[in-house]
């Protein structure tokens, strides 16, 4: 059995809900848990605060308790149409808005004297292709931003890289807004239009990513880069 930890975030930035919290709720249901067991997966979840430092610490506590083989961290990405597998975490906190505790660091490292970046060890192009084959929109992203999502991704990547007793691999996955979030987000951001994805499609995509990742496939050598 492969042990997988999946984390989500509480609501932030003026929104009343966060799709990742709802995904976590779905992953905890008896039906989903049984499906995962049949696929050879022991699945645990954790809901994290959108707070600098605390998000990393809460996730580390969950890792220490569960000792997962794979850690998948989920976050909301307004403006994205597809489920995005993040390729790289950078050592930078530059919060455009305050986090849920009022922190707003500018041009600060996530970890003092840490490396500039960490690349995920998971085969994200393979995971992307698996979702596409299921009819779920998916892409590779080369920036997790500079808010709490990247803060968590870098913080956990650094923790796992420096804890030699652990062999866990991690990645951060961004999901779009839910359709029911669009009206509020348009008022918050003053954008003219925003893409969204139904919750059931997100859950299907994350389930596919979990099962695919636990087979530890090799990375597909396909182009998934961007020009800008």
PDB file of C-alpha atoms in Angstrom:
ATOM      1  CA  UNK A   1       0.000   0.000   0.000  1.00  0.00           C
ATOM      2  CA  UNK A   2       1.238   3.479  -0.915  1.00  0.00           C
ATOM      3  CA  UNK A   3       0.643   6.221   1.613  1.00  0.00           C
ATOM      4  CA  UNK A   4      -0.545   9.539   0.188  1.00  0.00           C
ATOM      5  CA  UNK A   5      -1.135  12.796   2.048  1.00  0.00           C
ATOM      6  CA  UNK A   6      -3.314  15.374   0.289  1.00  0.00           C
ATOM      7  CA  UNK A   7      -3.634  18.878   1.700  1.00  0.00           C
ATOM      8  CA  UNK A   8      -6.032  21.715   0.949  1.00  0.00           C
ATOM      9  CA  UNK A   9      -6.429  25.312   2.082  1.00  0.00           C
ATOM     10  CA  UNK A  10      -9.079  27.288   3.881  1.00  0.00           C
ATOM     11  CA  UNK A  11     -10.787  30.187   2.093  1.00  0.00           C
ATOM     12  CA  UNK A  12      -8.834  33.413   1.564  1.00  0.00           C
ATOM     13  CA  UNK A  13      -8.741  36.683  -0.339  1.00  0.00           C
ATOM     14  CA  UNK A  14     -12.387  37.592   0.199  1.00  0.00           C
ATOM     15  CA  UNK A  15     -13.851  34.292  -0.993  1.00  0.00           C
ATOM     16  CA  UNK A  16     -16.244  32.359   1.263  1.00  0.00           C
ATOM     17  CA  UNK A  17     -15.060  28.956   0.035  1.00  0.00           C
ATOM     18  CA  UNK A  18     -11.935  27.299  -1.324  1.00  0.00           C
ATOM     19  CA  UNK A  19     -12.385  24.441  -3.806  1.00  0.00           C
ATOM     20  CA  UNK A  20      -9.471  22.564  -2.269  1.00  0.00           C
ATOM     21  CA  UNK A  21     -11.276  22.375   1.075  1.00  0.00           C
ATOM     22  CA  UNK A  22     -14.292  20.859  -0.691  1.00  0.00           C
ATOM     23  CA  UNK A  23     -12.036  18.408  -2.524  1.00  0.00           C
ATOM     24  CA  UNK A  24     -10.590  17.366   0.844  1.00  0.00           C
ATOM     25  CA  UNK A  25     -14.125  16.758   2.112  1.00  0.00           C
ATOM     26  CA  UNK A  26     -14.807  14.466  -0.850  1.00  0.00           C
ATOM     27  CA  UNK A  27     -11.555  12.559  -0.329  1.00  0.00           C
ATOM     28  CA  UNK A  28     -12.586  11.798   3.242  1.00  0.00           C
ATOM     29  CA  UNK A  29     -15.850  10.063   2.339  1.00  0.00           C
ATOM     30  CA  UNK A  30     -16.131   6.327   2.952  1.00  0.00           C
ATOM     31  CA  UNK A  31     -16.833   5.659  -0.724  1.00  0.00           C
ATOM     32  CA  UNK A  32     -13.716   7.490  -1.874  1.00  0.00           C
ATOM     33  CA  UNK A  33     -11.544   5.964   0.834  1.00  0.00           C
ATOM     34  CA  UNK A  34     -12.684   2.484  -0.188  1.00  0.00           C
ATOM     35  CA  UNK A  35     -11.949   3.247  -3.837  1.00  0.00           C
ATOM     36  CA  UNK A  36      -8.435   4.325  -2.887  1.00  0.00           C
ATOM     37  CA  UNK A  37      -7.854   1.188  -0.815  1.00  0.00           C
ATOM     38  CA  UNK A  38      -8.876  -0.931  -3.790  1.00  0.00           C
ATOM     39  CA  UNK A  39      -6.244   0.949  -5.806  1.00  0.00           C
ATOM     40  CA  UNK A  40      -3.591   0.186  -3.186  1.00  0.00           C
ATOM     41  CA  UNK A  41      -3.623   3.654  -1.625  1.00  0.00           C
ATOM     42  CA  UNK A  42      -3.859   4.635   2.031  1.00  0.00           C
ATOM     43  CA  UNK A  43      -5.064   8.231   1.883  1.00  0.00           C
ATOM     44  CA  UNK A  44      -4.923  10.928   4.545  1.00  0.00           C
ATOM     45  CA  UNK A  45      -5.906  14.580   4.237  1.00  0.00           C
ATOM     46  CA  UNK A  46      -5.154  17.820   6.030  1.00  0.00           C
ATOM     47  CA  UNK A  47      -6.713  21.272   5.790  1.00  0.00           C
ATOM     48  CA  UNK A  48      -4.125  24.022   6.162  1.00  0.00           C
ATOM     49  CA  UNK A  49      -4.346  27.691   7.144  1.00  0.00           C
ATOM     50  CA  UNK A  50      -3.531  30.307   4.520  1.00  0.00           C
ATOM     51  CA  UNK A  51      -0.844  31.703   6.780  1.00  0.00           C
ATOM     52  CA  UNK A  52       2.892  32.154   6.303  1.00  0.00           C
ATOM     53  CA  UNK A  53       4.819  29.623   8.391  1.00  0.00           C
ATOM     54  CA  UNK A  54       1.753  27.979   9.921  1.00  0.00           C
ATOM     55  CA  UNK A  55       0.811  26.288   6.655  1.00  0.00           C
ATOM     56  CA  UNK A  56       4.242  24.647   6.464  1.00  0.00           C
ATOM     57  CA  UNK A  57       4.247  23.677  10.137  1.00  0.00           C
ATOM     58  CA  UNK A  58       0.792  22.095   9.958  1.00  0.00           C
ATOM     59  CA  UNK A  59       1.813  20.128   6.887  1.00  0.00           C
ATOM     60  CA  UNK A  60       5.045  18.962   8.543  1.00  0.00           C
ATOM     61  CA  UNK A  61       3.020  17.767  11.540  1.00  0.00           C
ATOM     62  CA  UNK A  62       0.823  15.717   9.190  1.00  0.00           C
ATOM     63  CA  UNK A  63       3.881  14.287   7.423  1.00  0.00           C
ATOM     64  CA  UNK A  64       5.542  13.323  10.701  1.00  0.00           C
ATOM     65  CA  UNK A  65       2.355  11.638  11.912  1.00  0.00           C
ATOM     66  CA  UNK A  66       1.493   9.780   8.689  1.00  0.00           C
ATOM     67  CA  UNK A  67       4.909   9.206   7.069  1.00  0.00           C
ATOM     68  CA  UNK A  68       3.537   9.377   3.506  1.00  0.00           C
ATOM     69  CA  UNK A  69       5.273   8.224   0.356  1.00  0.00           C
ATOM     70  CA  UNK A  70       3.717  11.081  -1.623  1.00  0.00           C
ATOM     71  CA  UNK A  71       2.523  14.530  -0.564  1.00  0.00           C
ATOM     72  CA  UNK A  72       0.137  16.360  -2.897  1.00  0.00           C
ATOM     73  CA  UNK A  73      -0.658  19.932  -1.865  1.00  0.00           C
ATOM     74  CA  UNK A  74      -3.695  21.607  -3.438  1.00  0.00           C
ATOM     75  CA  UNK A  75      -4.358  25.304  -3.913  1.00  0.00           C
ATOM     76  CA  UNK A  76      -6.807  27.624  -5.656  1.00  0.00           C
ATOM     77  CA  UNK A  77      -5.660  29.564  -8.722  1.00  0.00           C
ATOM     78  CA  UNK A  78      -8.065  32.236  -9.949  1.00  0.00           C
ATOM     79  CA  UNK A  79      -7.747  32.714 -13.700  1.00  0.00           C
ATOM     80  CA  UNK A  80      -6.584  29.212 -14.573  1.00  0.00           C
ATOM     81  CA  UNK A  81      -8.862  26.974 -16.609  1.00  0.00           C
ATOM     82  CA  UNK A  82      -7.106  23.653 -15.966  1.00  0.00           C
ATOM     83  CA  UNK A  83      -5.711  21.624 -13.109  1.00  0.00           C
ATOM     84  CA  UNK A  84      -2.075  22.741 -12.988  1.00  0.00           C
ATOM     85  CA  UNK A  85       0.821  20.568 -11.863  1.00  0.00           C
ATOM     86  CA  UNK A  86       3.536  22.846 -10.532  1.00  0.00           C
ATOM     87  CA  UNK A  87       7.061  22.062 -11.688  1.00  0.00           C
ATOM     88  CA  UNK A  88       9.109  24.366  -9.451  1.00  0.00           C
ATOM     89  CA  UNK A  89       8.976  26.099  -6.066  1.00  0.00           C
ATOM     90  CA  UNK A  90      11.041  29.256  -5.581  1.00  0.00           C
ATOM     91  CA  UNK A  91      12.581  30.661  -2.410  1.00  0.00           C
ATOM     92  CA  UNK A  92      10.553  33.870  -2.422  1.00  0.00           C
ATOM     93  CA  UNK A  93       7.709  35.326  -0.385  1.00  0.00           C
ATOM     94  CA  UNK A  94       6.222  38.406  -2.064  1.00  0.00           C
ATOM     95  CA  UNK A  95       2.568  38.528  -1.032  1.00  0.00           C
ATOM     96  CA  UNK A  96       0.320  40.674  -3.243  1.00  0.00           C
ATOM     97  CA  UNK A  97      -2.343  40.537  -0.505  1.00  0.00           C
ATOM     98  CA  UNK A  98      -2.076  39.776   3.222  1.00  0.00           C
ATOM     99  CA  UNK A  99      -2.486  36.166   4.269  1.00  0.00           C
ATOM    100  CA  UNK A 100      -5.256  35.192   6.689  1.00  0.00           C
ATOM    101  CA  UNK A 101      -3.172  36.338   9.655  1.00  0.00           C
ATOM    102  CA  UNK A 102      -2.329  39.703   8.092  1.00  0.00           C
ATOM    103  CA  UNK A 103       1.242  38.817   7.069  1.00  0.00           C
ATOM    104  CA  UNK A 104       2.437  40.455   3.851  1.00  0.00           C
ATOM    105  CA  UNK A 105       6.162  39.826   3.348  1.00  0.00           C
ATOM    106  CA  UNK A 106       7.826  41.544   0.423  1.00  0.00           C
ATOM    107  CA  UNK A 107      10.891  40.085  -1.300  1.00  0.00           C
ATOM    108  CA  UNK A 108      11.750  37.764   1.577  1.00  0.00           C
ATOM    109  CA  UNK A 109      13.082  34.193   1.350  1.00  0.00           C
ATOM    110  CA  UNK A 110      10.864  31.330   2.407  1.00  0.00           C
ATOM    111  CA  UNK A 111      13.933  29.744   4.005  1.00  0.00           C
ATOM    112  CA  UNK A 112      16.974  31.846   4.897  1.00  0.00           C
ATOM    113  CA  UNK A 113      20.034  30.621   2.967  1.00  0.00           C
ATOM    114  CA  UNK A 114      17.916  27.978   1.211  1.00  0.00           C
ATOM    115  CA  UNK A 115      18.516  27.110  -2.449  1.00  0.00           C
ATOM    116  CA  UNK A 116      16.880  29.326  -5.054  1.00  0.00           C
ATOM    117  CA  UNK A 117      14.418  26.644  -6.110  1.00  0.00           C
ATOM    118  CA  UNK A 118      13.292  23.049  -5.823  1.00  0.00           C
ATOM    119  CA  UNK A 119      11.923  20.997  -8.719  1.00  0.00           C
ATOM    120  CA  UNK A 120       9.313  18.357  -8.012  1.00  0.00           C
ATOM    121  CA  UNK A 121      10.500  14.763  -8.246  1.00  0.00           C
ATOM    122  CA  UNK A 122       7.085  13.523  -9.325  1.00  0.00           C
ATOM    123  CA  UNK A 123       6.484  12.855 -13.056  1.00  0.00           C
ATOM    124  CA  UNK A 124       4.144  15.778 -13.577  1.00  0.00           C
ATOM    125  CA  UNK A 125       3.950  15.482 -17.360  1.00  0.00           C
ATOM    126  CA  UNK A 126       2.850  11.883 -16.962  1.00  0.00           C
ATOM    127  CA  UNK A 127       0.234  12.957 -14.419  1.00  0.00           C
ATOM    128  CA  UNK A 128      -0.954  15.689 -16.774  1.00  0.00           C
ATOM    129  CA  UNK A 129      -1.360  13.195 -19.612  1.00  0.00           C
ATOM    130  CA  UNK A 130      -3.277  10.797 -17.365  1.00  0.00           C
ATOM    131  CA  UNK A 131      -5.815  13.513 -16.556  1.00  0.00           C
ATOM    132  CA  UNK A 132      -6.152  14.509 -20.193  1.00  0.00           C
ATOM    133  CA  UNK A 133      -6.880  10.902 -21.105  1.00  0.00           C
ATOM    134  CA  UNK A 134      -9.753  11.028 -18.606  1.00  0.00           C
ATOM    135  CA  UNK A 135     -11.088  14.170 -20.246  1.00  0.00           C
ATOM    136  CA  UNK A 136      -9.988  16.466 -17.419  1.00  0.00           C
ATOM    137  CA  UNK A 137      -8.237  19.696 -18.390  1.00  0.00           C
ATOM    138  CA  UNK A 138      -4.642  19.644 -17.144  1.00  0.00           C
ATOM    139  CA  UNK A 139      -1.389  21.496 -17.727  1.00  0.00           C
ATOM    140  CA  UNK A 140       2.121  22.030 -16.399  1.00  0.00           C
ATOM    141  CA  UNK A 141       2.834  25.297 -14.601  1.00  0.00           C
ATOM    142  CA  UNK A 142       6.261  26.790 -14.079  1.00  0.00           C
ATOM    143  CA  UNK A 143       5.188  29.289 -11.426  1.00  0.00           C
ATOM    144  CA  UNK A 144       3.239  28.612  -8.252  1.00  0.00           C
ATOM    145  CA  UNK A 145       3.165  32.359  -7.613  1.00  0.00           C
ATOM    146  CA  UNK A 146       4.737  34.059  -4.603  1.00  0.00           C
ATOM    147  CA  UNK A 147       1.885  33.733  -2.103  1.00  0.00           C
ATOM    148  CA  UNK A 148       1.146  30.981   0.439  1.00  0.00           C
ATOM    149  CA  UNK A 149       0.852  28.258  -2.232  1.00  0.00           C
ATOM    150  CA  UNK A 150       4.472  28.669  -3.312  1.00  0.00           C
ATOM    151  CA  UNK A 151       5.454  29.287   0.323  1.00  0.00           C
ATOM    152  CA  UNK A 152       4.051  25.868   1.257  1.00  0.00           C
ATOM    153  CA  UNK A 153       5.462  24.124  -1.826  1.00  0.00           C
ATOM    154  CA  UNK A 154       8.957  25.467  -1.179  1.00  0.00           C
ATOM    155  CA  UNK A 155       8.774  24.945   2.563  1.00  0.00           C
ATOM    156  CA  UNK A 156       7.771  21.290   2.272  1.00  0.00           C
ATOM    157  CA  UNK A 157      10.207  20.646  -0.583  1.00  0.00           C
ATOM    158  CA  UNK A 158      13.008  22.030   1.595  1.00  0.00           C
ATOM    159  CA  UNK A 159      11.879  20.023   4.605  1.00  0.00           C
ATOM    160  CA  UNK A 160      11.790  16.752   2.666  1.00  0.00           C
ATOM    161  CA  UNK A 161      15.136  17.490   1.009  1.00  0.00           C
ATOM    162  CA  UNK A 162      16.816  18.060   4.364  1.00  0.00           C
ATOM    163  CA  UNK A 163      15.245  15.141   6.254  1.00  0.00           C
ATOM    164  CA  UNK A 164      17.312  12.184   5.074  1.00  0.00           C
ATOM    165  CA  UNK A 165      15.185   9.722   7.086  1.00  0.00           C
ATOM    166  CA  UNK A 166      12.221  10.570   4.835  1.00  0.00           C
ATOM    167  CA  UNK A 167      11.885   9.502   1.207  1.00  0.00           C
ATOM    168  CA  UNK A 168       8.617  11.290   0.448  1.00  0.00           C
ATOM    169  CA  UNK A 169       8.085  13.058  -2.869  1.00  0.00           C
ATOM    170  CA  UNK A 170       5.833  16.095  -3.168  1.00  0.00           C
ATOM    171  CA  UNK A 171       4.135  18.360  -5.656  1.00  0.00           C
ATOM    172  CA  UNK A 172       1.773  21.303  -5.588  1.00  0.00           C
ATOM    173  CA  UNK A 173      -1.376  21.200  -7.704  1.00  0.00           C
ATOM    174  CA  UNK A 174      -3.445  24.297  -8.485  1.00  0.00           C
ATOM    175  CA  UNK A 175      -7.143  23.957  -9.315  1.00  0.00           C
ATOM    176  CA  UNK A 176      -9.418  26.556 -10.965  1.00  0.00           C
ATOM    177  CA  UNK A 177     -12.247  28.408  -9.285  1.00  0.00           C
ATOM    178  CA  UNK A 178     -15.605  26.719  -8.854  1.00  0.00           C
ATOM    179  CA  UNK A 179     -18.480  28.091 -10.968  1.00  0.00           C
ATOM    180  CA  UNK A 180     -20.173  29.376  -7.808  1.00  0.00           C
ATOM    181  CA  UNK A 181     -17.085  31.472  -6.972  1.00  0.00           C
ATOM    182  CA  UNK A 182     -17.033  33.465 -10.206  1.00  0.00           C
ATOM    183  CA  UNK A 183     -19.442  36.260  -9.293  1.00  0.00           C
ATOM    184  CA  UNK A 184     -17.614  37.027  -6.048  1.00  0.00           C
ATOM    185  CA  UNK A 185     -14.203  36.806  -7.724  1.00  0.00           C
ATOM    186  CA  UNK A 186     -15.217  39.202 -10.487  1.00  0.00           C
ATOM    187  CA  UNK A 187     -16.080  41.748  -7.815  1.00  0.00           C
ATOM    188  CA  UNK A 188     -12.839  41.104  -5.934  1.00  0.00           C
ATOM    189  CA  UNK A 189     -10.529  41.248  -8.966  1.00  0.00           C
ATOM    190  CA  UNK A 190     -12.553  43.461 -11.326  1.00  0.00           C
ATOM    191  CA  UNK A 191     -11.801  41.031 -14.161  1.00  0.00           C
ATOM    192  CA  UNK A 192     -14.241  40.763 -17.040  1.00  0.00           C
ATOM    193  CA  UNK A 193     -14.337  36.972 -17.208  1.00  0.00           C
ATOM    194  CA  UNK A 194     -12.807  34.019 -15.396  1.00  0.00           C
ATOM    195  CA  UNK A 195     -12.704  30.276 -16.145  1.00  0.00           C
ATOM    196  CA  UNK A 196     -14.014  27.680 -13.707  1.00  0.00           C
ATOM    197  CA  UNK A 197     -14.305  23.921 -13.239  1.00  0.00           C
ATOM    198  CA  UNK A 198     -17.040  21.871 -11.513  1.00  0.00           C
ATOM    199  CA  UNK A 199     -16.114  20.239  -8.212  1.00  0.00           C
ATOM    200  CA  UNK A 200     -16.817  16.730  -9.500  1.00  0.00           C
ATOM    201  CA  UNK A 201     -14.338  17.257 -12.347  1.00  0.00           C
ATOM    202  CA  UNK A 202     -11.689  18.489  -9.924  1.00  0.00           C
ATOM    203  CA  UNK A 203     -12.202  15.461  -7.676  1.00  0.00           C
ATOM    204  CA  UNK A 204     -11.993  13.142 -10.680  1.00  0.00           C
ATOM    205  CA  UNK A 205      -8.733  14.790 -11.724  1.00  0.00           C
ATOM    206  CA  UNK A 206      -7.152  14.646  -8.272  1.00  0.00           C
ATOM    207  CA  UNK A 207      -8.213  11.005  -7.885  1.00  0.00           C
ATOM    208  CA  UNK A 208      -6.577  10.214 -11.224  1.00  0.00           C
ATOM    209  CA  UNK A 209      -3.407  12.032 -10.152  1.00  0.00           C
ATOM    210  CA  UNK A 210      -3.254  10.095  -6.881  1.00  0.00           C
ATOM    211  CA  UNK A 211      -3.654   6.690  -8.489  1.00  0.00           C
ATOM    212  CA  UNK A 212      -1.253   7.491 -11.330  1.00  0.00           C
ATOM    213  CA  UNK A 213       1.407   8.863  -8.972  1.00  0.00           C
ATOM    214  CA  UNK A 214       1.291   5.783  -6.763  1.00  0.00           C
ATOM    215  CA  UNK A 215       2.334   3.589  -9.658  1.00  0.00           C
ATOM    216  CA  UNK A 216       5.561   5.671  -9.719  1.00  0.00           C
ATOM    217  CA  UNK A 217       5.696   5.919 -13.525  1.00  0.00           C
ATOM    218  CA  UNK A 218       8.605   7.438 -15.414  1.00  0.00           C
ATOM    219  CA  UNK A 219       8.292  10.961 -16.735  1.00  0.00           C
ATOM    220  CA  UNK A 220       7.055  11.346 -20.306  1.00  0.00           C
ATOM    221  CA  UNK A 221       9.457  13.164 -22.574  1.00  0.00           C
ATOM    222  CA  UNK A 222       6.938  15.512 -24.146  1.00  0.00           C
ATOM    223  CA  UNK A 223       6.892  19.260 -24.612  1.00  0.00           C
ATOM    224  CA  UNK A 224       4.825  21.123 -22.042  1.00  0.00           C
ATOM    225  CA  UNK A 225       6.768  24.350 -21.803  1.00  0.00           C
ATOM    226  CA  UNK A 226       5.648  27.896 -22.429  1.00  0.00           C
ATOM    227  CA  UNK A 227       6.956  30.862 -24.412  1.00  0.00           C
ATOM    228  CA  UNK A 228       5.737  33.480 -21.960  1.00  0.00           C
TER     229      UNK A 228
END
